[in-house]
Tab-separated table of C-alpha atoms in Angstrom:
chain	number	residue	atom	x	y	z
H	4	GLN	CA	8.325	6.454	-18.294
H	5	VAL	CA	6.516	4.261	-15.819
H	6	GLN	CA	3.702	5.899	-13.859
H	7	LEU	CA	1.425	4.571	-11.141
H	8	GLN	CA	-2.004	5.931	-10.215
H	9	GLU	CA	-4.177	4.887	-7.308
H	10	SER	CA	-7.962	4.879	-7.528
H	11	GLY	CA	-10.753	4.032	-5.147
H	12	PRO	CA	-13.077	5.544	-2.563
H	13	GLY	CA	-11.905	8.323	-0.302
H	14	LEU	CA	-14.411	7.409	2.374
H	15	VAL	CA	-15.169	3.966	3.777
H	16	LYS	CA	-17.518	3.062	6.599
H	17	SER	CA	-16.246	1.272	9.650
H	18	SER	CA	-16.317	-2.542	9.316
H	19	GLN	CA	-16.490	-2.353	5.516
H	20	THR	CA	-13.856	-3.465	3.014
H	21	LEU	CA	-11.535	-1.008	1.297
H	22	SER	CA	-10.808	-1.727	-2.360
H	23	LEU	CA	-8.047	0.201	-4.121
H	24	THR	CA	-6.549	-0.222	-7.564
H	25	CYS	CA	-3.189	0.875	-8.892
H	26	SER	CA	-3.027	1.412	-12.652
H	27	VAL	CA	0.408	1.093	-14.208
H	28	SER	CA	1.342	2.877	-17.431
H	29	GLY	CA	4.588	2.821	-19.382
H	30	GLY	CA	5.536	-0.622	-18.116
H	31	SER	CA	4.117	-4.074	-17.457
H	32	VAL	CA	3.067	-5.544	-14.118
H	33	ASN	CA	3.865	-8.907	-15.687
H	34	SER	CA	7.580	-8.175	-15.444
H	35	GLY	CA	9.157	-10.578	-13.009
H	36	THR	CA	11.788	-7.958	-12.276
H	37	TYR	CA	9.668	-5.886	-9.912
H	38	TYR	CA	7.492	-6.116	-6.847
H	39	TRP	CA	4.186	-4.235	-6.886
H	40	THR	CA	3.572	-2.861	-3.443
H	41	TRP	CA	1.087	-1.035	-1.245
H	42	ILE	CA	2.251	1.361	1.459
H	43	ARG	CA	0.302	3.676	3.751
H	44	GLN	CA	0.881	6.612	6.085
H	45	PRO	CA	-1.623	7.730	8.703
H	46	ALA	CA	-1.499	11.447	9.392
H	47	GLY	CA	1.369	12.248	11.744
H	48	LYS	CA	2.467	8.618	11.945
H	49	GLU	CA	5.084	6.376	10.402
H	50	VAL	CA	5.064	5.045	6.879
H	51	GLU	CA	3.911	1.403	6.902
H	52	TRP	CA	4.555	-1.297	4.306
H	53	ILE	CA	1.283	-3.134	3.629
H	54	GLY	CA	2.289	-5.878	1.218
H	55	ARG	CA	3.482	-6.881	-2.219
H	56	VAL	CA	2.527	-8.954	-5.236
H	57	TYR	CA	4.813	-10.165	-7.963
H	58	THR	CA	4.843	-12.647	-10.812
H	59	THR	CA	6.691	-15.920	-10.589
H	60	GLY	CA	6.352	-17.593	-13.950
H	61	SER	CA	2.662	-17.635	-14.776
H	62	THR	CA	1.387	-17.067	-11.255
H	63	GLY	CA	1.349	-14.230	-8.760
H	64	SER	CA	2.873	-14.438	-5.318
H	65	THR	CA	2.193	-12.241	-2.310
H	66	HIS	CA	3.731	-11.224	0.986
H	67	TYR	CA	1.771	-9.323	3.608
H	68	ASN	CA	2.554	-7.254	6.671
H	69	PRO	CA	1.886	-9.683	9.557
H	70	SER	CA	-0.139	-7.041	11.381
H	71	LEU	CA	-2.603	-6.840	8.452
H	72	LYS	CA	-2.412	-10.349	7.040
H	73	SER	CA	-5.741	-11.588	8.398
H	74	ARG	CA	-7.644	-8.742	6.684
H	75	LEU	CA	-5.593	-8.234	3.537
H	76	SER	CA	-5.606	-9.410	-0.055
H	77	ILE	CA	-3.396	-8.073	-2.860
H	78	SER	CA	-3.807	-9.267	-6.425
H	79	LEU	CA	-2.500	-8.670	-9.916
H	80	ASP	CA	-4.578	-8.194	-13.096
H	81	THR	CA	-2.153	-8.512	-15.977
H	82	SER	CA	-4.911	-8.016	-18.590
H	83	LYS	CA	-5.576	-4.531	-17.224
H	84	ASN	CA	-1.990	-3.866	-16.117
H	85	GLN	CA	-3.192	-3.173	-12.605
H	86	PHE	CA	-2.805	-4.462	-9.094
H	87	SER	CA	-5.286	-4.156	-6.281
H	88	LEU	CA	-5.667	-4.111	-2.527
H	89	LYS	CA	-8.596	-5.286	-0.431
H	90	LEU	CA	-8.529	-4.564	3.301
H	91	SER	CA	-11.510	-5.820	5.285
H	92	SER	CA	-12.987	-4.843	8.644
H	93	MET	CA	-11.805	-1.253	8.339
H	94	THR	CA	-11.506	0.845	11.480
H	95	ALA	CA	-10.469	4.420	12.244
H	96	ALA	CA	-6.908	3.146	12.659
H	97	ASP	CA	-6.859	2.388	8.924
H	98	THR	CA	-7.426	6.044	7.999
H	99	ALA	CA	-4.341	6.987	5.998
H	100	VAL	CA	-2.895	8.025	2.681
H	101	TYR	CA	-2.427	4.847	0.661
H	102	PHE	CA	0.348	4.644	-1.929
H	103	CYS	CA	1.122	2.095	-4.581
H	104	ALA	CA	4.747	1.706	-5.592
H	105	ARG	CA	7.098	-0.278	-7.787
H	106	GLY	CA	9.674	-2.173	-5.793
H	107	ILE	CA	13.182	-3.233	-6.765
H	108	ARG	CA	14.531	-6.229	-4.892
H	109	TYR	CA	17.392	-5.400	-2.518
H	110	GLY	CA	18.276	-7.624	0.368
H	111	SER	CA	15.242	-9.556	1.602
H	112	SER	CA	12.675	-7.046	0.363
H	113	GLU	CA	12.586	-3.990	-1.870
H	114	PHE	CA	13.098	-0.274	-2.145
H	115	PHE	CA	10.646	1.802	-4.135
H	116	ASP	CA	11.777	3.700	-7.202
H	117	ILE	CA	8.377	4.797	-8.491
H	118	TRP	CA	5.361	5.783	-6.404
H	119	GLY	CA	1.827	6.882	-7.091
H	120	GLN	CA	0.713	10.218	-5.712
H	121	GLY	CA	-1.328	8.548	-3.015
H	122	ILE	CA	-5.012	8.421	-2.190
H	123	SER	CA	-6.429	9.647	1.095
H	124	VAL	CA	-8.801	7.168	2.719
H	125	THR	CA	-10.928	8.086	5.717
H	126	VAL	CA	-12.881	5.558	7.760
H	127	SER	CA	-16.143	6.932	9.101
H	128	SER	CA	-18.303	5.549	11.834
P	22	ASP	CA	12.013	-6.942	14.340
P	23	ILE	CA	14.530	-4.329	13.266
P	24	LEU	CA	13.899	-0.880	14.717
P	25	ILE	CA	15.034	2.120	12.702
P	26	THR	CA	15.549	5.312	14.704
P	27	GLN	CA	15.723	8.462	12.590
P	28	SER	CA	16.968	11.794	13.900
P	29	PRO	CA	16.275	14.587	14.213
P	30	SER	CA	12.495	14.514	13.868
P	31	SER	CA	12.562	18.094	12.646
P	32	LEU	CA	15.224	20.490	11.508
P	33	SER	CA	15.305	24.181	10.594
P	34	ALA	CA	17.913	25.325	8.112
P	35	SER	CA	18.608	28.016	5.551
P	36	VAL	CA	19.200	27.912	1.821
P	37	GLY	CA	22.850	27.058	1.266
P	38	ASP	CA	23.266	25.166	4.554
P	39	ARG	CA	24.749	21.688	4.807
P	40	VAL	CA	22.328	19.302	6.490
P	41	THR	CA	22.762	15.787	7.853
P	42	ILE	CA	20.014	13.338	8.816
P	43	THR	CA	20.771	10.088	10.613
P	44	CYS	CA	19.191	6.639	10.781
P	45	ARG	CA	20.325	4.021	13.250
P	46	ALA	CA	19.282	0.374	13.010
P	47	SER	CA	18.796	-1.834	16.054
P	48	GLN	CA	20.975	-4.504	14.448
P	49	ARG	CA	23.412	-4.666	11.577
P	50	ILE	CA	21.692	-4.378	8.197
P	51	SER	CA	24.684	-4.223	5.845
P	52	ASN	CA	23.907	-1.521	3.261
P	53	TYR	CA	20.186	-2.325	3.029
P	54	LEU	CA	19.138	1.267	3.768
P	55	HIS	CA	17.455	3.719	1.403
P	56	TRP	CA	16.363	7.360	1.536
P	57	TYR	CA	13.270	9.151	0.236
P	58	GLN	CA	11.959	12.712	-0.015
P	59	GLY	CA	8.271	13.320	0.572
P	60	LYS	CA	6.139	16.383	-0.116
P	61	PRO	CA	2.393	16.773	0.569
P	62	GLY	CA	0.228	15.675	-2.345
P	63	LYS	CA	3.173	14.390	-4.343
P	64	ALA	CA	4.622	10.980	-5.005
P	65	PRO	CA	7.550	10.274	-2.682
P	66	LYS	CA	10.917	10.355	-4.429
P	67	LEU	CA	13.738	7.855	-4.076
P	68	LEU	CA	17.013	9.693	-3.417
P	69	ILE	CA	19.556	7.096	-2.330
P	70	TYR	CA	19.502	3.292	-2.459
P	71	GLY	CA	21.956	0.813	-1.026
P	72	ALA	CA	23.061	3.399	1.558
P	73	SER	CA	25.177	5.413	-0.879
P	74	SER	CA	24.031	4.993	-4.488
P	75	LEU	CA	22.455	8.105	-5.973
P	76	GLN	CA	19.203	7.418	-7.822
P	77	SER	CA	19.224	8.530	-11.442
P	78	GLY	CA	18.109	12.137	-11.851
P	79	VAL	CA	18.702	13.118	-8.228
P	80	PRO	CA	20.986	16.151	-7.798
P	81	SER	CA	24.527	15.437	-6.639
P	82	ARG	CA	24.099	17.642	-3.564
P	83	PHE	CA	22.367	14.606	-2.032
P	84	SER	CA	24.647	11.888	-0.708
P	85	GLY	CA	24.363	8.893	1.575
P	86	SER	CA	26.850	7.007	3.670
P	87	GLY	CA	27.071	4.286	6.260
P	88	SER	CA	26.935	0.549	6.718
P	89	GLY	CA	25.986	-1.823	9.489
P	90	THR	CA	23.894	0.171	11.950
P	91	ASP	CA	24.601	3.860	11.305
P	92	PHE	CA	23.618	5.756	8.176
P	93	THR	CA	23.507	9.393	7.120
P	94	LEU	CA	21.860	11.443	4.401
P	95	THR	CA	23.653	14.694	3.625
P	96	ILE	CA	22.421	17.618	1.569
P	97	SER	CA	25.529	19.656	0.801
P	98	SER	CA	23.888	22.982	-0.027
P	99	LEU	CA	20.176	23.307	0.615
P	100	GLN	CA	18.015	24.574	-2.209
P	101	PRO	CA	14.473	25.942	-1.806
P	102	GLU	CA	12.956	22.799	-3.327
P	103	ASP	CA	14.671	20.606	-0.706
P	104	PHE	CA	12.389	21.659	2.129
P	105	ALA	CA	10.404	18.485	2.621
P	106	THR	CA	10.182	15.405	4.821
P	107	TYR	CA	12.890	12.755	4.524
P	108	TYR	CA	12.518	9.056	5.340
P	109	CYS	CA	14.871	6.156	5.555
P	110	GLN	CA	13.810	2.555	4.930
P	111	HIS	CA	15.565	-0.771	5.443
P	112	THR	CA	15.201	-3.913	3.351
P	113	TYR	CA	16.991	-6.392	5.598
P	114	ASN	CA	13.823	-8.342	6.399
P	115	ILE	CA	11.042	-9.591	4.168
P	116	ALA	CA	8.828	-6.840	5.647
P	117	PRO	CA	10.609	-3.494	5.176
P	118	THR	CA	10.135	-0.698	7.684
P	119	PHE	CA	10.670	3.049	7.591
P	120	GLY	CA	12.169	5.588	9.926
P	121	GLN	CA	9.943	8.104	11.656
P	122	GLY	CA	10.792	10.889	9.209
P	123	THR	CA	12.657	14.206	9.429
P	124	GLN	CA	10.754	17.365	8.577
P	125	LEU	CA	13.159	19.890	7.081
P	126	GLU	CA	11.864	23.435	7.426
P	127	ILE	CA	13.050	26.828	6.332
P	128	LYS	CA	14.698	28.857	9.089
């Protein structure tokens, strides 16, 4: 049974970089079958797709939400069976619950069959 | 960009009721529409993918229908554990987006 678990700081100062990791158990991130994705939801607001990473042969490929692309990096660590998110220049607008999820390709992107429980991240001034 | 409009934003119902939630896309998206259940502090749960396919392990009281621009999620007989927030999501573009959510509350 595949499980995902987010880890990282719950509090980040404004202008700093958020680093989150998603640990995958019961399956391999090196499977080319799936996308490994970050999603977030600010309190009272809509769920937002952040971006994805996936393996293509021996390399990893990424796609990012255009609204975050300039500040975002998502990477895969196959040796640790993890994937990570780095979001720079954090502001109060980035305060949200961040989820990692496994994506199954459908159409031009993916739906998410397995999610982590989420990690609440607050940006302080 | 494709806009997904989900309605209603909130809904009060009783155990045993039949409930329908709707998502409308701003352009035709074939069957690239999926439904999730979310509860505070828990991992969101995939209910329906491809507009009408029931995810493994999801009770059969959940069903989805629609194609093109109009989609519905139906819960045939509400159970206590179904009170939650429901989201739709499309995968027509490379960047998927979600509906605004429907909060289903106990009447």
